[in-house]
Each structure stands twice: as C-alpha cells, then as structure tokens.
Amino acid sequence: KPSSAASDVYKRQSLNNQNYSEYQYFLYSTISDLFNKGMNFTEIANYLNEKGIKTTRGKTFKNAHTHSILKKKRLSFIKEMDAVFTLKN
C-alpha cells in the first residue's frame, strides 16, 4: 500500500489532469451555464441530481462537487493562458 504522502501526490496529479473527457466537458458546460444564470452551487447540485446526472465517478452531486468542477477548469484555463503568453514573450 502506498504511503499517505505518495497517495496524496497521486490524487493531486489525477485531479489536475488536463485531459478532459466529453462527459467532463458536458458537466463543466452545464454547471457553468447554470451558475451564470444565477444558481448557487447547492441549487446546481440539486438540479443535476433531480435530472439523474451523476459525477464522473457515478455519484450524486454535492455543492462542493459543482464548485470544484468550475474551479479546476478555470485554473486549467489560466495555466494554459500563462503558457501562451510566456511563449509569445
């Protein structure tokens, strides 16, 4: 069994993976649209659960899941833009 520290590194690497599946893009797009329409994260989680939409791991949504999906995608976008600007300069 890997040590706790090794396990934490593995989890961080997998969570920060920038190769998103179509389903992950669908979730991001849906959550982003609902958030931009004024829904809070709890309302979004409830909406997704009512529609039978599951997380990528097949679980029901909690408000923290919806927030995390938006946050990680935005951080990924910021990193991509930083790389683009670094290459141009």
PDB file of C-alpha atoms in Angstrom:
ATOM      1  CA  LYS A   1       0.000   0.000   0.000  1.00  0.00           C
ATOM      2  CA  PRO A   2       1.434   3.437  -0.931  1.00  0.00           C
ATOM      3  CA  SER A   3       2.291   5.836   1.846  1.00  0.00           C
ATOM      4  CA  SER A   4      -0.129   8.622   2.628  1.00  0.00           C
ATOM      5  CA  ALA A   5       2.188  11.218   1.065  1.00  0.00           C
ATOM      6  CA  ALA A   6       2.553   9.161  -2.123  1.00  0.00           C
ATOM      7  CA  SER A   7      -1.200   8.668  -2.218  1.00  0.00           C
ATOM      8  CA  ASP A   8      -1.788  12.429  -1.867  1.00  0.00           C
ATOM      9  CA  VAL A   9       0.589  13.150  -4.764  1.00  0.00           C
ATOM     10  CA  TYR A  10      -1.162  10.561  -6.929  1.00  0.00           C
ATOM     11  CA  LYS A  11      -4.568  12.068  -6.145  1.00  0.00           C
ATOM     12  CA  ARG A  12      -3.370  15.600  -6.904  1.00  0.00           C
ATOM     13  CA  GLN A  13      -1.870  14.521 -10.203  1.00  0.00           C
ATOM     14  CA  SER A  14      -5.025  12.716 -11.282  1.00  0.00           C
ATOM     15  CA  LEU A  15      -7.281  15.586 -10.217  1.00  0.00           C
ATOM     16  CA  ASN A  16      -5.162  18.104 -12.090  1.00  0.00           C
ATOM     17  CA  ASN A  17      -5.117  16.040 -15.272  1.00  0.00           C
ATOM     18  CA  GLN A  18      -5.918  18.383 -18.151  1.00  0.00           C
ATOM     19  CA  ASN A  19      -7.158  15.643 -20.483  1.00  0.00           C
ATOM     20  CA  TYR A  20     -10.892  16.066 -20.006  1.00  0.00           C
ATOM     21  CA  SER A  21     -13.436  13.582 -21.336  1.00  0.00           C
ATOM     22  CA  GLU A  22     -16.530  14.646 -23.269  1.00  0.00           C
ATOM     23  CA  TYR A  23     -18.582  13.957 -20.153  1.00  0.00           C
ATOM     24  CA  GLN A  24     -16.345  16.209 -18.054  1.00  0.00           C
ATOM     25  CA  TYR A  25     -16.760  18.998 -20.622  1.00  0.00           C
ATOM     26  CA  PHE A  26     -20.520  18.400 -20.558  1.00  0.00           C
ATOM     27  CA  LEU A  27     -20.536  18.724 -16.766  1.00  0.00           C
ATOM     28  CA  TYR A  28     -18.398  21.857 -16.829  1.00  0.00           C
ATOM     29  CA  SER A  29     -20.539  23.469 -19.511  1.00  0.00           C
ATOM     30  CA  THR A  30     -23.796  22.605 -17.763  1.00  0.00           C
ATOM     31  CA  ILE A  31     -22.618  23.783 -14.348  1.00  0.00           C
ATOM     32  CA  SER A  32     -21.100  26.945 -15.808  1.00  0.00           C
ATOM     33  CA  ASP A  33     -24.316  27.795 -17.653  1.00  0.00           C
ATOM     34  CA  LEU A  34     -26.442  27.253 -14.543  1.00  0.00           C
ATOM     35  CA  PHE A  35     -24.042  29.283 -12.407  1.00  0.00           C
ATOM     36  CA  ASN A  36     -24.081  32.142 -14.928  1.00  0.00           C
ATOM     37  CA  LYS A  37     -27.895  32.083 -14.815  1.00  0.00           C
ATOM     38  CA  GLY A  38     -27.702  32.863 -11.087  1.00  0.00           C
ATOM     39  CA  MET A  39     -27.963  29.466  -9.437  1.00  0.00           C
ATOM     40  CA  ASN A  40     -25.746  28.788  -6.422  1.00  0.00           C
ATOM     41  CA  PHE A  41     -23.728  25.592  -6.051  1.00  0.00           C
ATOM     42  CA  THR A  42     -26.305  23.847  -3.845  1.00  0.00           C
ATOM     43  CA  GLU A  43     -29.086  24.628  -6.328  1.00  0.00           C
ATOM     44  CA  ILE A  44     -26.928  23.337  -9.184  1.00  0.00           C
ATOM     45  CA  ALA A  45     -26.168  20.104  -7.301  1.00  0.00           C
ATOM     46  CA  ASN A  46     -29.871  19.605  -6.583  1.00  0.00           C
ATOM     47  CA  TYR A  47     -30.773  20.294 -10.212  1.00  0.00           C
ATOM     48  CA  LEU A  48     -28.221  17.799 -11.535  1.00  0.00           C
ATOM     49  CA  ASN A  49     -29.370  15.157  -9.041  1.00  0.00           C
ATOM     50  CA  GLU A  50     -33.044  15.708  -9.988  1.00  0.00           C
ATOM     51  CA  LYS A  51     -32.114  15.221 -13.661  1.00  0.00           C
ATOM     52  CA  GLY A  52     -30.289  11.990 -12.811  1.00  0.00           C
ATOM     53  CA  ILE A  53     -26.911  13.374 -13.873  1.00  0.00           C
ATOM     54  CA  LYS A  54     -24.049  11.749 -11.957  1.00  0.00           C
ATOM     55  CA  THR A  55     -20.480  12.778 -11.219  1.00  0.00           C
ATOM     56  CA  THR A  56     -17.732  11.225 -13.342  1.00  0.00           C
ATOM     57  CA  ARG A  57     -17.424   8.592 -10.611  1.00  0.00           C
ATOM     58  CA  GLY A  58     -21.141   7.755 -10.747  1.00  0.00           C
ATOM     59  CA  LYS A  59     -22.113   9.502  -7.507  1.00  0.00           C
ATOM     60  CA  THR A  60     -24.718  12.126  -6.724  1.00  0.00           C
ATOM     61  CA  PHE A  61     -23.625  15.750  -6.644  1.00  0.00           C
ATOM     62  CA  LYS A  62     -22.953  17.847  -3.577  1.00  0.00           C
ATOM     63  CA  ASN A  63     -22.410  21.602  -3.709  1.00  0.00           C
ATOM     64  CA  ALA A  64     -18.656  21.106  -3.236  1.00  0.00           C
ATOM     65  CA  HIS A  65     -18.524  18.938  -6.391  1.00  0.00           C
ATOM     66  CA  THR A  66     -20.090  21.645  -8.545  1.00  0.00           C
ATOM     67  CA  HIS A  67     -17.756  24.299  -7.148  1.00  0.00           C
ATOM     68  CA  SER A  68     -14.730  22.054  -7.665  1.00  0.00           C
ATOM     69  CA  ILE A  69     -15.570  21.393 -11.321  1.00  0.00           C
ATOM     70  CA  LEU A  70     -15.758  25.112 -12.119  1.00  0.00           C
ATOM     71  CA  LYS A  71     -12.646  25.920 -10.092  1.00  0.00           C
ATOM     72  CA  LYS A  72     -10.451  23.211 -11.645  1.00  0.00           C
ATOM     73  CA  LYS A  73     -11.449  24.064 -15.203  1.00  0.00           C
ATOM     74  CA  ARG A  74     -10.843  27.770 -14.620  1.00  0.00           C
ATOM     75  CA  LEU A  75      -7.431  27.047 -13.076  1.00  0.00           C
ATOM     76  CA  SER A  76      -6.598  24.870 -16.068  1.00  0.00           C
ATOM     77  CA  PHE A  77      -7.581  27.698 -18.426  1.00  0.00           C
ATOM     78  CA  ILE A  78      -5.447  30.199 -16.514  1.00  0.00           C
ATOM     79  CA  LYS A  79      -2.431  27.860 -16.713  1.00  0.00           C
ATOM     80  CA  GLU A  80      -2.965  27.468 -20.474  1.00  0.00           C
ATOM     81  CA  MET A  81      -3.140  31.246 -20.953  1.00  0.00           C
ATOM     82  CA  ASP A  82       0.015  31.747 -18.881  1.00  0.00           C
ATOM     83  CA  ALA A  83       1.807  29.244 -21.105  1.00  0.00           C
ATOM     84  CA  VAL A  84       0.599  31.022 -24.266  1.00  0.00           C
ATOM     85  CA  PHE A  85       1.738  34.419 -23.035  1.00  0.00           C
ATOM     86  CA  THR A  86       5.077  33.018 -21.897  1.00  0.00           C
ATOM     87  CA  LEU A  87       5.672  31.543 -25.350  1.00  0.00           C
ATOM     88  CA  LYS A  88       4.843  34.853 -27.047  1.00  0.00           C
ATOM     89  CA  ASN A  89       7.283  36.830 -24.889  1.00  0.00           C
TER      90      ASN A  89
END
